[in-house]
mmCIF file of C-alpha atoms in Angstrom:
data_model
loop_
_atom_site.group_PDB
_atom_site.id
_atom_site.type_symbol
_atom_site.label_atom_id
_atom_site.label_comp_id
_atom_site.label_asym_id
_atom_site.label_seq_id
_atom_site.Cartn_x
_atom_site.Cartn_y
_atom_site.Cartn_z
ATOM 1 C CA MET A 575 0.077 0.135 0.126
ATOM 2 C CA ASN A 576 1.247 3.542 -0.920
ATOM 3 C CA SER A 577 1.423 6.116 1.786
ATOM 4 C CA ASP A 578 1.982 9.797 0.964
ATOM 5 C CA PRO A 579 2.730 12.000 4.089
ATOM 6 C CA ASN A 580 2.655 15.025 1.743
ATOM 7 C CA PHE A 581 -1.051 15.042 0.872
ATOM 8 C CA ASN A 582 -3.087 18.066 0.587
ATOM 9 C CA PHE A 583 -6.542 18.931 -0.933
ATOM 10 C CA ASN A 584 -9.271 21.396 -1.063
ATOM 11 C CA VAL A 585 -12.885 20.818 0.511
ATOM 12 C CA ASN A 586 -15.757 22.972 1.445
ATOM 13 C CA LEU A 587 -17.376 21.975 4.790
ATOM 14 C CA ALA A 588 -19.748 24.991 5.034
ATOM 15 C CA GLY A 589 -23.139 23.847 6.474
ATOM 16 C CA ILE A 590 -21.895 20.363 6.929
ATOM 17 C CA ARG A 591 -23.066 18.824 10.216
ATOM 18 C CA ALA A 592 -20.169 17.172 12.109
ATOM 19 C CA ALA A 593 -19.888 13.298 12.433
ATOM 20 C CA SER A 594 -20.975 12.193 15.798
ATOM 21 C CA GLY A 595 -19.516 8.818 15.829
ATOM 22 C CA GLY A 596 -22.217 6.355 14.442
ATOM 23 C CA GLY A 597 -25.335 8.496 14.446
ATOM 24 C CA MET A 598 -28.482 8.390 16.372
ATOM 25 C CA LYS A 599 -30.192 5.099 16.615
ATOM 26 C CA LEU A 600 -33.700 4.806 15.506
ATOM 27 C CA ILE A 601 -35.874 2.671 17.728
ATOM 28 C CA GLU A 602 -39.257 0.726 16.445
ATOM 29 C CA GLY A 603 -41.927 2.932 16.197
ATOM 30 C CA PHE A 604 -44.060 5.194 13.953
ATOM 31 C CA TYR A 605 -42.748 8.160 12.270
ATOM 32 C CA THR A 606 -43.329 11.063 9.886
ATOM 33 C CA GLY A 607 -40.916 12.347 7.436
ATOM 34 C CA ILE A 608 -40.105 13.843 4.028
ATOM 35 C CA VAL A 609 -39.042 11.932 1.153
ATOM 36 C CA THR A 610 -35.713 13.622 0.108
ATOM 37 C CA ASP A 611 -34.366 11.328 -2.636
ATOM 38 C CA ALA A 612 -35.518 8.454 -4.753
ATOM 39 C CA PHE A 613 -33.520 6.445 -7.525
ATOM 40 C CA GLY A 614 -33.813 3.439 -9.301
ATOM 41 C CA THR A 615 -31.420 0.535 -8.455
ATOM 42 C CA THR A 616 -31.141 -3.271 -8.651
ATOM 43 C CA SER A 617 -31.590 -5.678 -5.688
ATOM 44 C CA ARG A 618 -29.213 -8.499 -4.842
ATOM 45 C CA SER A 619 -31.516 -10.976 -6.574
ATOM 46 C CA GLY A 620 -31.387 -8.673 -9.755
ATOM 47 C CA ARG A 621 -34.860 -7.161 -9.475
ATOM 48 C CA ALA A 622 -35.325 -3.541 -10.577
ATOM 49 C CA GLN A 623 -36.391 -1.356 -7.598
ATOM 50 C CA VAL A 624 -36.509 2.067 -6.370
ATOM 51 C CA ALA A 625 -34.797 3.266 -3.291
ATOM 52 C CA ILE A 626 -36.712 5.952 -1.447
ATOM 53 C CA LYS A 627 -34.839 7.867 1.343
ATOM 54 C CA VAL A 628 -37.030 9.440 3.948
ATOM 55 C CA THR A 629 -35.764 12.307 6.517
ATOM 56 C CA ILE A 630 -37.476 11.931 9.786
ATOM 57 C CA GLN A 631 -39.146 15.168 10.963
ATOM 58 C CA ASP A 632 -40.395 13.909 14.443
ATOM 59 C CA GLU A 633 -38.969 15.732 17.575
ATOM 60 C CA GLY A 634 -35.839 13.674 18.954
ATOM 61 C CA PHE A 635 -35.153 12.101 15.816
ATOM 62 C CA ALA A 636 -35.465 14.896 13.207
ATOM 63 C CA GLY A 637 -32.822 14.713 10.509
ATOM 64 C CA ILE A 638 -32.393 10.917 10.585
ATOM 65 C CA VAL A 639 -32.545 9.364 7.239
ATOM 66 C CA ARG A 640 -33.811 5.942 6.629
ATOM 67 C CA THR A 641 -34.244 4.143 3.147
ATOM 68 C CA SER A 642 -37.056 1.778 1.714
ATOM 69 C CA TRP A 643 -36.664 -0.278 -1.264
ATOM 70 C CA LEU A 644 -39.604 -1.118 -3.353
ATOM 71 C CA GLY A 645 -39.550 -3.446 -6.213
ATOM 72 C CA ILE A 646 -40.841 -2.072 -9.591
ATOM 73 C CA PRO A 647 -43.905 -4.192 -10.653
ATOM 74 C CA LYS A 648 -43.344 -6.970 -13.229
ATOM 75 C CA GLY A 649 -47.056 -7.218 -14.247
ATOM 76 C CA PRO A 650 -50.626 -6.511 -13.327
ATOM 77 C CA GLU A 651 -50.482 -9.284 -10.702
ATOM 78 C CA ASP A 652 -47.329 -8.430 -9.021
ATOM 79 C CA GLY A 653 -47.995 -8.211 -5.230
ATOM 80 C CA VAL A 654 -45.367 -5.432 -4.672
ATOM 81 C CA ARG A 655 -48.378 -3.221 -6.181
ATOM 82 C CA TYR A 656 -50.010 -3.026 -2.597
ATOM 83 C CA TYR A 657 -46.936 -1.675 -1.050
ATOM 84 C CA TRP A 658 -46.797 0.946 -3.901
ATOM 85 C CA ARG A 659 -50.470 1.799 -3.112
ATOM 86 C CA ALA A 660 -49.604 2.233 0.535
ATOM 87 C CA ALA A 661 -46.448 4.389 -0.359
ATOM 88 C CA LEU A 662 -48.659 6.746 -2.424
ATOM 89 C CA GLU A 663 -51.449 6.879 0.194
ATOM 90 C CA SER A 664 -48.779 7.583 2.760
ATOM 91 C CA MET A 665 -47.220 10.571 0.709
ATOM 92 C CA GLY A 666 -50.716 12.169 0.384
ATOM 93 C CA TYR A 667 -52.054 11.172 -2.855
ATOM 94 C CA THR A 668 -55.800 10.708 -2.951
ATOM 95 C CA PRO A 669 -57.673 7.515 -4.161
ATOM 96 C CA ALA A 670 -59.164 9.716 -7.234
ATOM 97 C CA GLN A 671 -55.332 10.352 -8.137
ATOM 98 C CA ILE A 672 -54.349 6.574 -7.525
ATOM 99 C CA ASP A 673 -57.337 5.015 -9.187
ATOM 100 C CA ALA A 674 -56.824 6.930 -12.357
ATOM 101 C CA GLY A 675 -55.771 3.913 -14.458
ATOM 102 C CA ASP A 676 -51.973 3.577 -15.276
ATOM 103 C CA ILE A 677 -50.080 6.113 -13.471
ATOM 104 C CA GLY A 678 -46.513 7.163 -13.970
ATOM 105 C CA ILE A 679 -44.144 7.093 -11.174
ATOM 106 C CA SER A 680 -40.922 8.846 -11.344
ATOM 107 C CA ARG A 681 -38.489 10.558 -8.846
ATOM 108 C CA ASP A 682 -40.603 14.013 -9.155
ATOM 109 C CA VAL A 683 -43.792 11.954 -8.113
ATOM 110 C CA LEU A 684 -41.909 10.924 -4.770
ATOM 111 C CA VAL A 685 -39.511 13.588 -3.669
ATOM 112 C CA ASN A 686 -40.459 16.257 -1.389
ATOM 113 C CA ARG A 687 -43.595 14.389 -0.330
ATOM 114 C CA PRO A 688 -44.577 14.032 3.267
ATOM 115 C CA CYS A 689 -44.999 10.480 4.281
ATOM 116 C CA ALA A 690 -45.844 8.407 7.449
ATOM 117 C CA PHE A 691 -44.491 5.016 8.063
ATOM 118 C CA TYR A 692 -43.618 2.233 10.601
ATOM 119 C CA TYR A 693 -39.925 1.473 11.310
ATOM 120 C CA LYS A 694 -38.286 -1.679 12.903
ATOM 121 C CA PRO A 695 -34.683 -1.763 13.272
ATOM 122 C CA GLY A 696 -32.607 -4.731 12.015
ATOM 123 C CA ASP A 697 -29.920 -6.823 13.550
ATOM 124 C CA LYS A 698 -26.743 -7.318 11.214
ATOM 125 C CA ASP A 699 -25.345 -10.076 13.720
ATOM 126 C CA MET A 700 -28.728 -12.061 13.310
ATOM 127 C CA GLY A 701 -29.173 -11.495 9.389
ATOM 128 C CA VAL A 702 -32.099 -9.364 9.974
ATOM 129 C CA TYR A 703 -32.845 -6.251 7.735
ATOM 130 C CA GLU A 704 -34.173 -3.157 9.039
ATOM 131 C CA GLU A 705 -38.021 -2.647 8.017
ATOM 132 C CA LEU A 706 -39.679 0.468 6.847
ATOM 133 C CA LYS A 707 -43.301 0.043 5.811
ATOM 134 C CA PHE A 708 -45.288 3.108 4.482
ATOM 135 C CA LEU A 709 -48.733 3.401 5.781
ATOM 136 C CA SER A 710 -51.963 5.234 4.690
ATOM 137 C CA PRO A 711 -52.961 7.926 6.878
ATOM 138 C CA SER A 712 -55.940 5.694 8.668
ATOM 139 C CA ASP A 713 -53.718 2.808 9.047
ATOM 140 C CA PHE A 714 -50.914 4.735 10.508
ATOM 141 C CA ALA A 715 -53.157 6.346 12.973
ATOM 142 C CA MET A 716 -54.794 3.104 14.138
ATOM 143 C CA GLN A 717 -51.473 1.169 14.110
ATOM 144 C CA LYS A 718 -49.728 3.874 16.034
ATOM 145 C CA LYS A 719 -52.438 4.144 18.626
ATOM 146 C CA GLN A 720 -52.271 0.353 19.252
ATOM 147 C CA PHE A 721 -48.461 0.315 19.331
ATOM 148 C CA GLU A 722 -48.420 3.013 21.920
ATOM 149 C CA ALA A 723 -50.952 1.397 24.165
ATOM 150 C CA GLN A 724 -49.200 -1.809 24.244
ATOM 151 C CA ALA A 725 -45.889 -0.063 24.984
ATOM 152 C CA SER A 726 -47.529 1.866 28.035
ATOM 153 C CA ALA A 727 -49.410 -1.019 29.382
ATOM 154 C CA ALA A 728 -47.757 -2.211 32.506
ATOM 155 C CA PRO A 729 -46.170 -5.903 32.392
ATOM 156 C CA ALA A 730 -48.482 -8.465 33.599
ATOM 157 C CA ALA A 731 -47.684 -9.547 37.102
ATOM 158 C CA PRO A 732 -46.692 -13.199 37.531
ATOM 159 C CA ALA A 733 -49.659 -15.240 39.072
ATOM 160 C CA THR A 734 -48.961 -15.910 42.658
ATOM 161 C CA SER A 735 -50.533 -19.125 44.022
ATOM 162 C CA ALA A 736 -49.698 -21.414 47.010
ATOM 163 C CA LEU A 737 -47.597 -24.204 45.944
ATOM 164 C CA ALA A 738 -49.032 -27.680 46.385
ATOM 165 C CA ALA A 739 -47.212 -29.771 48.994
ATOM 166 C CA PRO A 740 -45.349 -32.536 47.105
ATOM 167 C CA ALA A 741 -46.835 -35.688 47.151
ATOM 168 C CA ALA A 742 -45.163 -38.569 49.154
ATOM 169 C CA ALA A 743 -42.781 -40.727 46.942
ATOM 170 C CA PRO A 744 -44.440 -43.810 45.435
ATOM 171 C CA ILE A 745 -43.325 -47.219 46.846
ATOM 172 C CA GLY A 746 -43.695 -50.419 44.955
ATOM 173 C CA GLY A 747 -46.992 -50.683 42.782
ATOM 174 C CA GLY A 748 -48.112 -47.201 43.336
ATOM 175 C CA LEU A 749 -48.408 -47.440 47.186
ATOM 176 C CA THR A 750 -47.363 -44.429 49.241
ATOM 177 C CA ALA A 751 -45.964 -44.549 52.550
ATOM 178 C CA ALA A 752 -48.308 -44.074 55.507
ATOM 179 C CA PRO A 753 -47.670 -41.183 57.793
ATOM 180 C CA ALA A 754 -45.654 -41.923 61.130
ATOM 181 C CA PRO A 755 -48.195 -43.117 63.868
ATOM 182 C CA SER A 756 -49.239 -40.511 66.284
ATOM 183 C CA ASN A 757 -51.457 -42.335 68.787
ATOM 184 C CA GLY A 758 -49.916 -45.547 69.070
ATOM 185 C CA THR A 759 -51.605 -47.049 65.980
ATOM 186 C CA PRO A 760 -49.161 -49.191 64.018
ATOM 187 C CA GLY A 761 -47.950 -48.151 60.856
ATOM 188 C CA VAL A 762 -47.078 -49.862 57.751
ATOM 189 C CA THR A 763 -44.315 -52.215 58.351
ATOM 190 C CA LYS A 764 -41.983 -54.054 55.788
ATOM 191 C CA ASN A 765 -43.854 -57.382 56.375
ATOM 192 C CA SER A 766 -47.124 -55.631 55.786
ATOM 193 C CA LEU A 767 -46.027 -54.247 52.417
ATOM 194 C CA LEU A 768 -44.448 -57.471 51.314
ATOM 195 C CA ALA A 769 -47.546 -59.284 52.184
ATOM 196 C CA ALA A 770 -49.748 -56.763 50.277
ATOM 197 C CA LEU A 771 -47.540 -57.010 47.106
ATOM 198 C CA ASN A 772 -47.465 -60.777 47.280
ATOM 199 C CA ARG A 773 -51.257 -60.934 47.228
ATOM 200 C CA ASN A 774 -51.067 -59.163 43.722
#
């Protein structure tokens, strides 16, 4: 590897936000944002898709950017169309606009549109990818309400019940030992047990 101790270059850093050592972690939840970029790309499997970058606006997470990848539909029966419908409704397009027959989708249709979505972080060590789902306004409101209700619910207390006394250990053919005599009554003896077993 070549090394050059005499390097020099020019760069303009005006308006650039300083790196903070890894950035803020985005936790699972429901967010609103603005689509700030969109471009065509190809998935690892070779499918044509669109990468949609969203900049979050919610307080405490404003400025964080996350990306969603939506496959370009291959035909009229391609299930990815449902996700495109959710994305366009999320971005404020009306049913009348979406239901107008064949519609053209381009960068201009997506960029600078407000949107709402559900986000779940991934786990690289476990091979789990992060998840970003665009949601229509009604689905966003309903699912966000349910999510927050579950998050604020106190964890259920473990059931407390008296433990039953352990049963006496079985002896022989399902017989259990008799309690020790307390009033002079003779208890079970070795000979009486053997006699009972021999009768079977």
